[in-house]
């Protein structure tokens, strides 16, 4: 009886691990999509709303779900402090959102490069920088969707079947 209970617990534990990996694979494309939407809203606010950077960023933060909204909220809060530059505020905000999201190093690097140009150019040049970031993020989204399609089901199945294998071997 105890062996069966132990085997069931092993299968449940490894299945949960598989589902957690699957959840991360599903979350990454969503977070990238949210970033794309946020940058498009930011572009519209800069180009057509003629909003100052802090105001535009707050508008973006209100329209996008977490964790991407956290990036823009943190950035707006840090822009308010007098002792921090736009770039350092952006970098610090990226570090905060990195802990909360499933974004990988590639996306963070794209956002870091975008942050280096943020607030340094006129509206037209800033729009080009946003467009460039959008192109790179769209490429990463396509890659993330492909990876999700390829490995999502496998991660769940592998979690279950590896637990089953361990349980059988221990019995």
Coordinates of C-alpha atoms in Angstrom, one line a residue:
X1 CA 0.0 0.0 0.0
X2 CA 2.8 2.4 0.9
X3 CA 4.6 1.5 -2.4
X4 CA 1.5 2.4 -4.4
X5 CA 1.0 5.7 -2.5
X6 CA 4.7 6.5 -3.1
X7 CA 4.4 5.7 -6.8
X8 CA 1.3 7.9 -7.2
X9 CA 3.1 10.7 -5.5
X10 CA 6.1 10.4 -7.8
X11 CA 3.9 10.4 -10.9
X12 CA 2.0 13.5 -9.6
X13 CA 5.2 15.3 -8.7
X14 CA 6.9 14.7 -12.1
X15 CA 3.6 15.5 -13.9
X16 CA 3.5 18.9 -12.1
X17 CA 7.1 19.6 -13.2
X18 CA 6.1 18.8 -16.8
X19 CA 3.1 21.1 -16.5
X20 CA 5.2 23.9 -15.0
X21 CA 7.6 23.7 -17.9
X22 CA 4.7 23.7 -20.3
X23 CA 3.3 26.8 -18.5
X24 CA 6.5 28.7 -19.1
X25 CA 6.5 27.7 -22.8
X26 CA 3.0 29.1 -23.1
X27 CA 3.7 32.3 -21.1
X28 CA 6.7 33.5 -23.2
X29 CA 4.8 34.2 -26.4
X30 CA 2.1 35.9 -24.5
X31 CA 4.6 38.2 -22.7
X32 CA 6.3 39.0 -26.0
X33 CA 2.8 39.8 -27.5
X34 CA 2.1 42.1 -24.6
X35 CA 5.5 43.8 -25.2
X36 CA 4.6 44.3 -28.9
X37 CA 1.3 45.9 -27.9
X38 CA 3.0 48.1 -25.3
X39 CA 5.5 49.4 -27.8
X40 CA 2.8 50.1 -30.4
X41 CA 0.8 52.1 -27.8
X42 CA 4.0 53.9 -26.8
X43 CA 4.7 54.8 -30.4
X44 CA 1.1 56.1 -30.8
X45 CA 1.4 58.2 -27.6
X46 CA 4.7 59.7 -28.7
X47 CA 3.8 60.3 -32.3
X48 CA 0.1 61.3 -32.2
X49 CA -0.5 62.1 -28.5
X50 CA 2.6 64.2 -28.3
X51 CA 2.8 63.0 -24.7
X52 CA 6.0 63.4 -22.6
X53 CA 7.8 60.2 -22.0
X54 CA 6.7 59.7 -18.4
X55 CA 3.1 60.4 -19.3
X56 CA 3.2 58.1 -22.3
X57 CA 4.7 55.3 -20.3
X58 CA 2.0 55.6 -17.6
X59 CA -0.7 55.3 -20.3
X60 CA 1.0 52.1 -21.6
X61 CA 1.2 50.7 -18.1
X62 CA -2.6 51.1 -17.6
X63 CA -3.5 49.3 -20.9
X64 CA -1.2 46.3 -20.7
X65 CA -1.5 43.3 -18.3
X66 CA 1.2 42.3 -15.9
X67 CA 4.1 41.5 -15.9
X68 CA 4.7 43.8 -18.9
X69 CA 2.8 46.6 -17.2
X70 CA 5.2 46.3 -14.3
X71 CA 8.0 47.2 -16.6
X72 CA 6.3 50.5 -17.6
X73 CA 5.1 51.3 -14.1
X74 CA 8.6 50.8 -12.7
X75 CA 10.1 52.9 -15.5
X76 CA 7.6 55.7 -14.9
X77 CA 8.3 55.7 -11.1
X78 CA 12.1 55.7 -11.7
X79 CA 11.8 58.5 -14.2
X80 CA 10.4 60.7 -11.5
X81 CA 13.5 60.4 -9.4
X82 CA 16.0 63.2 -10.0
X83 CA 19.2 61.2 -9.6
X84 CA 18.4 58.6 -12.3
X85 CA 18.9 58.9 -16.1
X86 CA 16.4 57.5 -18.6
X87 CA 18.8 54.6 -19.5
X88 CA 19.5 53.6 -15.9
X89 CA 15.8 53.8 -15.0
X90 CA 15.0 51.5 -18.0
X91 CA 17.7 49.0 -17.0
X92 CA 16.5 48.9 -13.4
X93 CA 12.9 48.3 -14.6
X94 CA 14.1 45.5 -16.9
X95 CA 15.7 43.8 -14.0
X96 CA 12.5 43.9 -12.0
X97 CA 10.4 42.6 -14.8
X98 CA 12.9 39.9 -15.6
X99 CA 12.2 38.2 -12.3
X100 CA 8.4 38.2 -12.9
X101 CA 8.2 37.2 -16.6
X102 CA 9.2 34.4 -18.8
X103 CA 11.2 36.7 -21.2
X104 CA 14.5 35.2 -22.2
X105 CA 17.8 36.9 -22.6
X106 CA 17.2 37.6 -26.3
X107 CA 14.1 39.7 -25.6
X108 CA 15.8 41.5 -22.7
X109 CA 18.7 42.4 -25.0
X110 CA 16.3 43.8 -27.6
X111 CA 14.6 45.9 -24.8
X112 CA 18.0 47.0 -23.5
X113 CA 19.1 48.2 -26.9
X114 CA 15.7 50.0 -27.3
X115 CA 16.2 51.6 -23.9
X116 CA 19.6 53.1 -24.9
X117 CA 17.7 55.2 -27.5
X118 CA 14.7 56.0 -25.4
X119 CA 14.2 59.7 -25.0
X120 CA 17.4 60.7 -26.9
X121 CA 15.9 61.4 -30.3
X122 CA 13.2 63.4 -31.9
X123 CA 9.8 61.8 -32.5
X124 CA 10.5 60.5 -36.0
X125 CA 13.8 58.9 -35.0
X126 CA 12.2 57.5 -31.9
X127 CA 9.5 56.0 -34.0
X128 CA 12.1 54.3 -36.2
X129 CA 13.7 52.9 -33.0
X130 CA 10.4 51.5 -31.8
X131 CA 9.7 50.0 -35.2
X132 CA 13.1 48.3 -35.1
X133 CA 12.4 46.9 -31.7
X134 CA 9.0 45.7 -32.9
X135 CA 10.6 43.8 -35.8
X136 CA 13.1 42.1 -33.6
X137 CA 10.4 41.2 -31.0
X138 CA 8.1 39.8 -33.7
X139 CA 10.9 37.5 -34.8
X140 CA 11.3 36.4 -31.2
X141 CA 7.6 35.8 -30.9
X142 CA 7.5 33.6 -34.0
X143 CA 10.4 31.6 -32.5
X144 CA 8.7 31.3 -29.1
X145 CA 5.4 30.2 -30.8
X146 CA 7.3 27.6 -32.7
X147 CA 9.1 26.4 -29.6
X148 CA 5.8 26.2 -27.7
X149 CA 4.1 24.2 -30.5
X150 CA 7.1 21.9 -30.6
X151 CA 7.7 21.3 -26.9
X152 CA 4.5 22.1 -25.0
X153 CA 2.8 18.7 -25.3
X154 CA 6.1 16.9 -25.0
X155 CA 7.0 18.5 -21.7
X156 CA 3.7 17.5 -20.1
X157 CA 3.9 14.0 -21.5
X158 CA 7.6 13.6 -20.5
X159 CA 6.7 14.7 -16.9
X160 CA 4.0 12.1 -16.6
X161 CA 5.9 9.2 -18.3
X162 CA 9.1 9.9 -16.5
X163 CA 7.2 9.6 -13.2
X164 CA 5.6 6.5 -14.4
X165 CA 9.0 5.0 -15.3
X166 CA 10.5 5.9 -11.9
X167 CA 7.5 4.4 -10.1
X168 CA 7.7 1.2 -12.1
X169 CA 11.5 0.9 -11.5
X170 CA 11.0 1.4 -7.7
X171 CA 8.4 -1.2 -7.4

